Short mmCIF file of C-alpha atoms in Angstrom, two decimals:
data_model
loop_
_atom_site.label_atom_id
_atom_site.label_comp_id
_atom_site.label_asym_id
_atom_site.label_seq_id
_atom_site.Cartn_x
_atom_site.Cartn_y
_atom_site.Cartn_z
CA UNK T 1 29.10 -2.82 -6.55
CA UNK T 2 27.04 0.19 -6.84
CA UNK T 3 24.41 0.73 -10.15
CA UNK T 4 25.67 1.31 -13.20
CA UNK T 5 23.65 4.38 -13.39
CA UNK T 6 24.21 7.31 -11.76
CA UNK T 7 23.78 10.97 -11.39
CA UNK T 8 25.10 13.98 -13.35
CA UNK T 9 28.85 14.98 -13.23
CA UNK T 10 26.67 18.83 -12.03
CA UNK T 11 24.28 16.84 -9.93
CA UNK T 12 23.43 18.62 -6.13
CA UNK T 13 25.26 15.69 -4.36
CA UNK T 14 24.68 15.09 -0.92
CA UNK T 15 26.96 11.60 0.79
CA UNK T 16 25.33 11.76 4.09
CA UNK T 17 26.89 8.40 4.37
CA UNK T 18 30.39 8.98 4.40
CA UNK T 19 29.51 11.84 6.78
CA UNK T 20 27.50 9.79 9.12
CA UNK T 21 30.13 6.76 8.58
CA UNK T 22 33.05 9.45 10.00
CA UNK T 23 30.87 9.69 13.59
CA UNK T 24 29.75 6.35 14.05
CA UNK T 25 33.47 5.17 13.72
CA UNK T 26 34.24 7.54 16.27
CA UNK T 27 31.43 6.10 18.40
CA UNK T 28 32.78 2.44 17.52
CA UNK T 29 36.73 3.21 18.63
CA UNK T 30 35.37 4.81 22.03
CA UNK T 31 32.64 1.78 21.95
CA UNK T 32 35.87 -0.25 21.68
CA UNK T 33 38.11 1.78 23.98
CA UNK T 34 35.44 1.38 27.13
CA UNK T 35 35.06 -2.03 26.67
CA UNK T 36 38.75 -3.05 26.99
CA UNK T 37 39.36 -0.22 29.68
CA UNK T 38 38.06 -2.91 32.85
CA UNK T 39 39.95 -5.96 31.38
CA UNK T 40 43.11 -4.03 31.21
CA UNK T 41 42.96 -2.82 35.08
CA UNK T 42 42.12 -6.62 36.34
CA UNK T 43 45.37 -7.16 34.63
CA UNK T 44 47.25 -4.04 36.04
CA UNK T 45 45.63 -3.61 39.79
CA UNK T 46 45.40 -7.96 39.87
CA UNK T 47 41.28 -8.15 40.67
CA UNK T 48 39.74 -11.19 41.84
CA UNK T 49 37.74 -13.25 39.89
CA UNK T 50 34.15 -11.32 41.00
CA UNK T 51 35.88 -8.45 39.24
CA UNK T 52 36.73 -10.22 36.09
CA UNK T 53 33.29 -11.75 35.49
CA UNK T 54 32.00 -8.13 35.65
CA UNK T 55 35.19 -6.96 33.23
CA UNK T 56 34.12 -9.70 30.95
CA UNK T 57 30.36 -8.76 30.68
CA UNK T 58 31.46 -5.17 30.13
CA UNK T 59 33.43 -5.97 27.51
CA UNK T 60 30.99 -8.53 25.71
CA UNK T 61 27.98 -5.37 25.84
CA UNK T 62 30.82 -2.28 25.06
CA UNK T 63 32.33 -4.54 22.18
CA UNK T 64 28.60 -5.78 20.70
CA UNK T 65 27.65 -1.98 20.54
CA UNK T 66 30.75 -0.84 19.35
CA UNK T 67 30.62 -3.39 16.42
CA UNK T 68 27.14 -2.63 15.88
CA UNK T 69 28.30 0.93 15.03
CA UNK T 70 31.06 0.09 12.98
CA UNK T 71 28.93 -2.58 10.62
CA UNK T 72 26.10 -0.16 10.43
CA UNK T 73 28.26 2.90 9.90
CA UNK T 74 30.23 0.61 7.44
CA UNK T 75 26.98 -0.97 5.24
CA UNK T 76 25.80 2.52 4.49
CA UNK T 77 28.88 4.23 3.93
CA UNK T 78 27.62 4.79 0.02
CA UNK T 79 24.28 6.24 0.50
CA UNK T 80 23.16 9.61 -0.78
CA UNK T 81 20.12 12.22 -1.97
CA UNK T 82 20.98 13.55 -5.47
CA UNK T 83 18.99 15.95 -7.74
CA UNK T 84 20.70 16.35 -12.02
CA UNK T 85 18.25 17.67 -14.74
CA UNK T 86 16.88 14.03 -15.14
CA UNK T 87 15.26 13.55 -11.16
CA UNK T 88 15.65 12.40 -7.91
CA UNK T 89 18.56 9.51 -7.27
CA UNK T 90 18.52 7.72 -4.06
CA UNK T 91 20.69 5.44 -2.62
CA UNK T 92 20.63 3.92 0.49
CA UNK T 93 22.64 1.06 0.34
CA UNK T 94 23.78 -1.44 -2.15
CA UNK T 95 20.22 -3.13 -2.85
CA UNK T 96 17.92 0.01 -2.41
CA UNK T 97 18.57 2.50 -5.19
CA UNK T 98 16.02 4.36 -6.61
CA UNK T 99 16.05 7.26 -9.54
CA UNK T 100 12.51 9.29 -9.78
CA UNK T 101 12.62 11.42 -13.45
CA UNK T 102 11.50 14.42 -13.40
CA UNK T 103 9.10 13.92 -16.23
CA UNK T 104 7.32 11.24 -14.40
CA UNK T 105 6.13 13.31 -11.44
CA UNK T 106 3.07 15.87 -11.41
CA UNK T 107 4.49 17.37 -8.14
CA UNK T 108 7.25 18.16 -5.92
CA UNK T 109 7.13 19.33 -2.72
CA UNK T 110 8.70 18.95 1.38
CA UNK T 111 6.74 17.80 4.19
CA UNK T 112 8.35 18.65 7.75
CA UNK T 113 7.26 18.06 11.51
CA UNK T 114 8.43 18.67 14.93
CA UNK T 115 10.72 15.69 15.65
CA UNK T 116 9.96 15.56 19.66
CA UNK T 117 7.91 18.33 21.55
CA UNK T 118 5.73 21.34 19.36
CA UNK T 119 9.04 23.28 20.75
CA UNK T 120 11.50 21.19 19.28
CA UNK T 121 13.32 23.42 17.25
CA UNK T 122 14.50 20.46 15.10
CA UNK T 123 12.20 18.42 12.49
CA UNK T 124 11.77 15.45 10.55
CA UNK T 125 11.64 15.81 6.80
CA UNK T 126 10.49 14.06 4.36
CA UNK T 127 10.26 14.53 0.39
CA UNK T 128 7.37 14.07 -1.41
CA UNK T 129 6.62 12.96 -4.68
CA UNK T 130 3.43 12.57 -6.79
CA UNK T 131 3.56 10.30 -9.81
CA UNK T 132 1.48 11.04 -12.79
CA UNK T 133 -1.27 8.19 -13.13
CA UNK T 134 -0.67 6.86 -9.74
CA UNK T 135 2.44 4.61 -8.08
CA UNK T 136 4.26 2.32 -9.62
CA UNK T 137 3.82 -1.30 -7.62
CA UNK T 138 5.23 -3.34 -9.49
CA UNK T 139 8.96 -1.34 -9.60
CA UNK T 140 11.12 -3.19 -6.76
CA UNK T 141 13.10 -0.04 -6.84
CA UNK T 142 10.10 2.10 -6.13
CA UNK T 143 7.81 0.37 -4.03
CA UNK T 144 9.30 0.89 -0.67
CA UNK T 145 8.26 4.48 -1.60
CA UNK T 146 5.41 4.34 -1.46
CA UNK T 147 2.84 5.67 1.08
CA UNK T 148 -0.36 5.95 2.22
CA UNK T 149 -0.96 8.99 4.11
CA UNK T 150 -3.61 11.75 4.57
CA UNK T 151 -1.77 15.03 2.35
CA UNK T 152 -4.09 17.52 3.61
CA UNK T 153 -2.41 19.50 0.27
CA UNK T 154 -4.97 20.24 -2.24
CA UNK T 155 -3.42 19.14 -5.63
CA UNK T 156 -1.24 16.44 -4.06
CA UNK T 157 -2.91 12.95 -3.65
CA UNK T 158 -2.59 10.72 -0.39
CA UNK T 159 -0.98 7.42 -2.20
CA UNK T 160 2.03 8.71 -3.30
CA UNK T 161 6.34 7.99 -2.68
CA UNK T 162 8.06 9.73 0.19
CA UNK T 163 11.18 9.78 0.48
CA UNK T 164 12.39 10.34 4.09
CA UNK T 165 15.44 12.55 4.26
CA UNK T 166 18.15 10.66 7.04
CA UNK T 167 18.15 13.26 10.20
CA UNK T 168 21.76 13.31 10.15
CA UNK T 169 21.68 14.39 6.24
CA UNK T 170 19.03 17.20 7.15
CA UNK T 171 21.03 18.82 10.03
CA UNK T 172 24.55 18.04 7.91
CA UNK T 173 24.01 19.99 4.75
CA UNK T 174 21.12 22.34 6.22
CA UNK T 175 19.04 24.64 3.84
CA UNK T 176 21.48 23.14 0.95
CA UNK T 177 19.53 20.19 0.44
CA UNK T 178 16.02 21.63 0.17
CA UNK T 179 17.04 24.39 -2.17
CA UNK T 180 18.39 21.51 -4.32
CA UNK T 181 15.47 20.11 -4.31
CA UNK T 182 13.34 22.59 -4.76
CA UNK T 183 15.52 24.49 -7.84
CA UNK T 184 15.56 21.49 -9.67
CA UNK T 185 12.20 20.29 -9.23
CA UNK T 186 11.11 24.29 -11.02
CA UNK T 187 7.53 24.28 -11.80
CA UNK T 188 6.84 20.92 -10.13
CA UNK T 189 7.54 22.14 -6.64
CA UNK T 190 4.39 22.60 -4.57
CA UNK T 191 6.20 23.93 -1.73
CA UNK T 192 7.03 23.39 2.15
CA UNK T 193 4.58 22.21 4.50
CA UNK T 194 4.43 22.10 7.92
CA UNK T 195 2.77 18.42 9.24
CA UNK T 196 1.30 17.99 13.11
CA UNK T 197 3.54 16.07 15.56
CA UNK T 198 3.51 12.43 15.03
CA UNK T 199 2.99 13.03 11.13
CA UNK T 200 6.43 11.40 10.19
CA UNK T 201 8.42 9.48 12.25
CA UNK T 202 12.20 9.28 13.03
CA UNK T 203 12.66 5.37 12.93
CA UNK T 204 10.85 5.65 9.49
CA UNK T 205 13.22 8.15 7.99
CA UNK T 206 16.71 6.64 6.70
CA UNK T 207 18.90 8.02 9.68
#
């Protein structure tokens, strides 16, 4: 069951699960596909029984992977980035849901980084957001957020929440997302920054 709270009817939505849910099901019924493709020709050509221990094995990896992608594809099928007049709503899955206000934050802003060689031309990004009088610790909702990293931003202190936007959300919906972010974040928003390589990190992003 999802919160009881949730964004504005005008909220900037973006479901980057049910987007990413439609390609890893793809992935799952080829997964699927591969992995029954060797049983079924033992059966049709009649193999010997060196060939069916291999068609068996293939199956067993092709079918794990392929209901890998379907669970995982599946479990996060709700999650989304939202920004309404009243903050930042994120859901990742059922027991992580967290809603930053507006009025709680003293700044705004986007980190990004290269997300493989300095000539990647795609990045990691991550949204940042500074709490007036410090984190909150004690908030099971909000401490996953927070971090512990060097800003190198004047104004915008190292302890602070990120939230890391999924790679699959970022190259989805584009330029959409940040301009969301940053028009409803107004006077908070400290702007875009550009972070060395190695700064953020893919497997710590929600992707």
């Amino acid at each position: 069951m999802l919160p009881e709270r949730s964004p504005a009817p005008d909220a900037a939505m973006f479901r980057f699960g049910k987007q990413r849910m439609r390609q890893t099901m793809r992935g799952a019924i080829a997964a699927f596909v591969f992995a029954l493709s060797m049983p079924i020709a033992c059966v049709v050509y009649e193999y010997g029984v060196g060939t069916w221990v291999f068609a068996v094995l293939w199956f067993l990896v092709l079918g794990a992977v392929g209901a890998f992608m379907a669970w995982a594809g599946w479990a996060d099928r709700e999650a989304y980035l939202a920004f309404d007049a009243t903050g930042v709503w994120w859901l990742h899955n059922k027991t992580a849901h967290a809603v930053v206000p507006w009025a709680s934050l003293d700044g705004v802003g986007l980190f990004r980084c290269p997300q493989g060689t300095d000539n990647s031309p795609h990045k990691l990004v991550s949204l940042e957001l500074c709490p007036v009088g410090g984190v909150n610790e004690d908030d099971p909702a909000l401490s996953p957020l927070i971090v512990q990293d060097r800003s190198g931003v004047p104004g915008v202190p190292d302890r602070r929440y990120r939230i890391g936007v999924p790679v699959f959300a970022t190259r989805h919906y584009g330029g959409a997302l940040i301009e969301a972010a940053r028009s409803r974040a107004a006077d908070l928003w400290f702007g875009e920054h550009e972070r060395p390589l190695g700064y953020l990190r893919q497997e710590n992003l929600i992707s």
